mmCIF file of N, CA and C in Angstrom:
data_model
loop_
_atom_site.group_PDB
_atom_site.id
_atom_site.type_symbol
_atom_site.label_atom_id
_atom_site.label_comp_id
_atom_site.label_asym_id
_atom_site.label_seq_id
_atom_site.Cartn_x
_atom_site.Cartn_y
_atom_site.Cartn_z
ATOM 1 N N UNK A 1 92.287 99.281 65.699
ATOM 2 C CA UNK A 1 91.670 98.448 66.717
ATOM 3 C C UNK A 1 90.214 98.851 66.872
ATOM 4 N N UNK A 2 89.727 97.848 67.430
ATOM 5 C CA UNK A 2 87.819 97.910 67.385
ATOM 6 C C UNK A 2 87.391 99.097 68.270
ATOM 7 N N UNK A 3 87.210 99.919 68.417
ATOM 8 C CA UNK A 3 87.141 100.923 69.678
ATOM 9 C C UNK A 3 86.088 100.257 70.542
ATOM 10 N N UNK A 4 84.792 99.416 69.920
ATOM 11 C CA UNK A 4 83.585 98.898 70.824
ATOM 12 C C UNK A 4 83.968 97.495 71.015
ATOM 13 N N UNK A 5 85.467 97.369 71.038
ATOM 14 C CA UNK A 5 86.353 96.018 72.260
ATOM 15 C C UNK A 5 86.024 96.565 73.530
ATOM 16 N N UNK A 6 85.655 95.580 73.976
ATOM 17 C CA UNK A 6 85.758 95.347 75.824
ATOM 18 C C UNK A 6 87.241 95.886 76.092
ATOM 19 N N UNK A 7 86.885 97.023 77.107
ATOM 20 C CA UNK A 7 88.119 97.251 78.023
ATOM 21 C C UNK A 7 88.505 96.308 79.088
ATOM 22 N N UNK A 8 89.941 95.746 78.876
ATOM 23 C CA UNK A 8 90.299 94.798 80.076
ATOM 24 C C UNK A 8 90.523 95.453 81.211
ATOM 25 N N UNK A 9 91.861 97.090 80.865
ATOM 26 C CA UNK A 9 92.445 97.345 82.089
ATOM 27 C C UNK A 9 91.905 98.864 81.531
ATOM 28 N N UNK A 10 92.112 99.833 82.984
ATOM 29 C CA UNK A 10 91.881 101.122 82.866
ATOM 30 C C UNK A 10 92.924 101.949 83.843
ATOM 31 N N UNK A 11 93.427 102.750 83.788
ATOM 32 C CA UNK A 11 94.412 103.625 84.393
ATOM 33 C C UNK A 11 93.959 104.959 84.593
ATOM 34 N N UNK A 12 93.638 105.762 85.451
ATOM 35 C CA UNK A 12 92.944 107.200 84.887
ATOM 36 C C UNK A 12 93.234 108.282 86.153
ATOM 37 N N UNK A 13 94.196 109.272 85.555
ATOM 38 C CA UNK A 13 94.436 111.209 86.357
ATOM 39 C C UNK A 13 95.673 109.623 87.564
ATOM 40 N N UNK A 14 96.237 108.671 87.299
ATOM 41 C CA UNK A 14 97.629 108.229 88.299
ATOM 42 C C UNK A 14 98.385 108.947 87.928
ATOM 43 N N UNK A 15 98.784 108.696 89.364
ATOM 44 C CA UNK A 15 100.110 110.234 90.102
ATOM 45 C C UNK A 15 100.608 109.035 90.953
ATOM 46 N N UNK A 16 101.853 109.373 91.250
ATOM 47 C CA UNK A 16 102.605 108.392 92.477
ATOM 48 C C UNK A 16 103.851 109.261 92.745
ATOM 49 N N UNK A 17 104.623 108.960 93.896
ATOM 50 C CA UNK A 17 105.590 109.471 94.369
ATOM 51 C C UNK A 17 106.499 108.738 95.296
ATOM 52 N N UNK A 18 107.799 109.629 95.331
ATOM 53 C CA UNK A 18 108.763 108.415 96.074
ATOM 54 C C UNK A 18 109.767 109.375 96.650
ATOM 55 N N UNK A 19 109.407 109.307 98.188
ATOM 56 C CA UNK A 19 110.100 110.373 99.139
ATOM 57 C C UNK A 19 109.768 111.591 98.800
ATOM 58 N N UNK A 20 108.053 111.906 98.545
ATOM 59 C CA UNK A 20 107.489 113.214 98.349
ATOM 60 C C UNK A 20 107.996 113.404 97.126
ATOM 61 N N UNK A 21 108.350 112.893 96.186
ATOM 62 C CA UNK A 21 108.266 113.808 94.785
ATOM 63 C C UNK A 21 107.980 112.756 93.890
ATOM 64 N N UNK A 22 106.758 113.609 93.249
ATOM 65 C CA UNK A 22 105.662 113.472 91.868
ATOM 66 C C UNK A 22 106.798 112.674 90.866
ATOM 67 N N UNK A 23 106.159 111.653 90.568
ATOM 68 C CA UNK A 23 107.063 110.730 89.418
ATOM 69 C C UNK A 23 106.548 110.543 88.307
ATOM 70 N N UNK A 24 105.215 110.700 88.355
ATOM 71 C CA UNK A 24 104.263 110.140 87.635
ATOM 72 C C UNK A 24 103.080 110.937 87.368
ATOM 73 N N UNK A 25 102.547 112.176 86.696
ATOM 74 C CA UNK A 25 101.519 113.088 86.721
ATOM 75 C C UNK A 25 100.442 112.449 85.769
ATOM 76 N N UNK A 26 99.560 112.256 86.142
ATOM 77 C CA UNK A 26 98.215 112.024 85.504
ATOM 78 C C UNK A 26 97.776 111.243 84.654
ATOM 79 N N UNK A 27 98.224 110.010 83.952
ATOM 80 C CA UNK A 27 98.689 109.159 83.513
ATOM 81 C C UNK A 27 97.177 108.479 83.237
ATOM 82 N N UNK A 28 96.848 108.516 81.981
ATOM 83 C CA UNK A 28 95.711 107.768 81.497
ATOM 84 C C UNK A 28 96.391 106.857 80.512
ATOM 85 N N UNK A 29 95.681 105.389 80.365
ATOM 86 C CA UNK A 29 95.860 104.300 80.023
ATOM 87 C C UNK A 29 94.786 103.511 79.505
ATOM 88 N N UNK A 30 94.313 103.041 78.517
ATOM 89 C CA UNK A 30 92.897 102.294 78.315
ATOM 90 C C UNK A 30 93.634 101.227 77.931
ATOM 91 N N UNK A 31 93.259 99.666 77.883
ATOM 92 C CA UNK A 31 93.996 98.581 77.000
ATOM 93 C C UNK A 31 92.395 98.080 76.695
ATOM 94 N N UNK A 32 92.113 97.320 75.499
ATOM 95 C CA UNK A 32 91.465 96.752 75.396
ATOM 96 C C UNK A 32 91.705 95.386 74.454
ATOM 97 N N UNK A 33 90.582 94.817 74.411
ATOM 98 C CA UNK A 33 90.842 93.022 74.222
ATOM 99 C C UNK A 33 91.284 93.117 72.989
ATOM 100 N N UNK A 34 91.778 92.563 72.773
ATOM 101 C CA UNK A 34 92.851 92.478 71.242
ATOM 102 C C UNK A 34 94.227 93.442 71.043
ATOM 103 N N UNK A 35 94.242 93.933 72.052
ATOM 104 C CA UNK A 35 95.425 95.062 71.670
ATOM 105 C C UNK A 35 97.131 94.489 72.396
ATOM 106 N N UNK A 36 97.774 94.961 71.302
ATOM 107 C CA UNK A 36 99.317 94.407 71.936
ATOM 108 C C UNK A 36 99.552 95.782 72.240
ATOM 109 N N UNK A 37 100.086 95.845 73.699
ATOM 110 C CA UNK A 37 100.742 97.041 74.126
ATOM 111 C C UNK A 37 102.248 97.283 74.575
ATOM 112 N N UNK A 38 102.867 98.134 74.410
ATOM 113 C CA UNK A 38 104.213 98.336 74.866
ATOM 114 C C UNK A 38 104.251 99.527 75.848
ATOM 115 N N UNK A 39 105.376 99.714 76.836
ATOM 116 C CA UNK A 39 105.395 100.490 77.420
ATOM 117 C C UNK A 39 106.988 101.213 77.176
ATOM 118 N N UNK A 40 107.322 102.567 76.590
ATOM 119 C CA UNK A 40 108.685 102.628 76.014
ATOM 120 C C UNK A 40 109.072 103.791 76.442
ATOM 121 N N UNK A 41 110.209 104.252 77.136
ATOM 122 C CA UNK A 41 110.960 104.883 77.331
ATOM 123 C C UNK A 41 111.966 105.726 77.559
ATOM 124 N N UNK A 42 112.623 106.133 78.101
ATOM 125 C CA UNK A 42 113.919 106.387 78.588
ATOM 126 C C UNK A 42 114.036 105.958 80.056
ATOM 127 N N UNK A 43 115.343 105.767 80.524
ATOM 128 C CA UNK A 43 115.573 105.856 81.761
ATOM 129 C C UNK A 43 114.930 106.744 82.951
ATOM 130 N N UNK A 44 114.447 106.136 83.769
ATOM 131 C CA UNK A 44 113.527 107.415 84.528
ATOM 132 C C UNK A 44 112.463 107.912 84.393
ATOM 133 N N UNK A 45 111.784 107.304 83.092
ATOM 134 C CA UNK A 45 110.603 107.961 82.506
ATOM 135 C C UNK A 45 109.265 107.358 83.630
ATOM 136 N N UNK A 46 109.533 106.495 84.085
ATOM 137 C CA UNK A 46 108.611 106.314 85.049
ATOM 138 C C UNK A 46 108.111 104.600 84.536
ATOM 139 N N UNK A 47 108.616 104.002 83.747
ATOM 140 C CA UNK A 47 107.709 102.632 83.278
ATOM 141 C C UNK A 47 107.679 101.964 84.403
ATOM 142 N N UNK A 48 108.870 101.411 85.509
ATOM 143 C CA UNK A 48 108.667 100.182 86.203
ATOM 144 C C UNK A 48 107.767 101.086 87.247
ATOM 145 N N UNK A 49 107.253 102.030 87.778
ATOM 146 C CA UNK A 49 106.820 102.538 88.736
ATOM 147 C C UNK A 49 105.296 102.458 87.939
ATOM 148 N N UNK A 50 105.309 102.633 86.657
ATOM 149 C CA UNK A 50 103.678 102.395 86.661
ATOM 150 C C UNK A 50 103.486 101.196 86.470
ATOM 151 N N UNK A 51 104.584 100.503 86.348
ATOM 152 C CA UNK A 51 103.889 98.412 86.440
ATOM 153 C C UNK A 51 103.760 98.124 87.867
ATOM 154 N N UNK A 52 104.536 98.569 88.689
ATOM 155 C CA UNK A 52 104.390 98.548 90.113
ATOM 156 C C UNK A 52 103.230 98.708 91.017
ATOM 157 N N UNK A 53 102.882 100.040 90.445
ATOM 158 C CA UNK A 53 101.437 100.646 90.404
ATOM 159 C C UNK A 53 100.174 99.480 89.725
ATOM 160 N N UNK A 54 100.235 99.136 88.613
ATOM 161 C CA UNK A 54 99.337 98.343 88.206
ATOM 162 C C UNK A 54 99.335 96.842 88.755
ATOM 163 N N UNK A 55 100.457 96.454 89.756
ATOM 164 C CA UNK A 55 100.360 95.388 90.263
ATOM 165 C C UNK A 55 100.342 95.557 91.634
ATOM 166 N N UNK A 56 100.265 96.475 92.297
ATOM 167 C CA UNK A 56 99.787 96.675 93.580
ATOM 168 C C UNK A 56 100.909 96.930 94.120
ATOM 169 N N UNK A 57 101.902 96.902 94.016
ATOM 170 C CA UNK A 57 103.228 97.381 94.544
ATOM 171 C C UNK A 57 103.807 98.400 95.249
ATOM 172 N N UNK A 58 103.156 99.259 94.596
ATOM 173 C CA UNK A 58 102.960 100.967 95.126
ATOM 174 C C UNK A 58 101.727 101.558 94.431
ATOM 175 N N UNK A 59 101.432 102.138 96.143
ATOM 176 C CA UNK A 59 100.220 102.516 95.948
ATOM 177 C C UNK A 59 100.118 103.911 95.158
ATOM 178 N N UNK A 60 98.868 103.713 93.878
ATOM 179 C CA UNK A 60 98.714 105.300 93.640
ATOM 180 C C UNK A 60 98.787 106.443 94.781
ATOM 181 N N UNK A 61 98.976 108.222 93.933
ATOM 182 C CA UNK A 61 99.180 108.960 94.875
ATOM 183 C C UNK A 61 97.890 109.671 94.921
ATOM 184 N N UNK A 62 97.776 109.321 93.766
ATOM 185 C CA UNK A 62 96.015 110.091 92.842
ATOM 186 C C UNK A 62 95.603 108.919 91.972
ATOM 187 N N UNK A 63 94.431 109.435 91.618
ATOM 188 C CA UNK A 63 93.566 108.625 90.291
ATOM 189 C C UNK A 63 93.167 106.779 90.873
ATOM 190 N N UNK A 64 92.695 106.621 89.758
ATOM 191 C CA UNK A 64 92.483 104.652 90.315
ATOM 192 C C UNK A 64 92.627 103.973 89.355
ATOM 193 N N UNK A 65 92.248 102.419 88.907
ATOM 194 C CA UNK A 65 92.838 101.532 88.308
ATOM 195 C C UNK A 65 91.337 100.946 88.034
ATOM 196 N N UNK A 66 91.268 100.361 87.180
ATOM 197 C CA UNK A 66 90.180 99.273 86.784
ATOM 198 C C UNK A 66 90.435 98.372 85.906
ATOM 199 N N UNK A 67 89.950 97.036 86.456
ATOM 200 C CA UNK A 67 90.585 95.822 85.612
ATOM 201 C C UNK A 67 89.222 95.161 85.341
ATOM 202 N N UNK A 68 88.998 94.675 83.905
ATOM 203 C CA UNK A 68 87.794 94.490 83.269
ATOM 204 C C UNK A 68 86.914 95.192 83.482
#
């Protein structure tokens, strides 16, 4: 992928939690324009809590978000 693609979304040092405990430690993310991304797992690994996070759902505990 082009590395000097426009970044759409940015993720950077997200942390979140649920009833005081850390789910999610530090979590950097870059997507940029042309890129197909997946998000893959195990159970528990934390995916729907960081889509949650990236859609405003739950609020980060740390770090911030940037879109374009």
């Amino acid at each position: 992928m082009d590395a000097y693609a426009p970044t759409l979304f940015t993720a950077i040092d997200v942390s979140a939690a649920y009833n005081g405990r850390t789910i999610l430690h530090n979590i950097r993310l870059t997507i940029r324009a042309g890129e197909m991304v997946a998000l893959l797992g195990p159970n528990g690994a934390g995916k729907s809590s960081l889509m949650r996070i990236c859609v405003g759902l739950l609020p980060p505990l740390t770090g911030r978000l940037a879109l374009d």
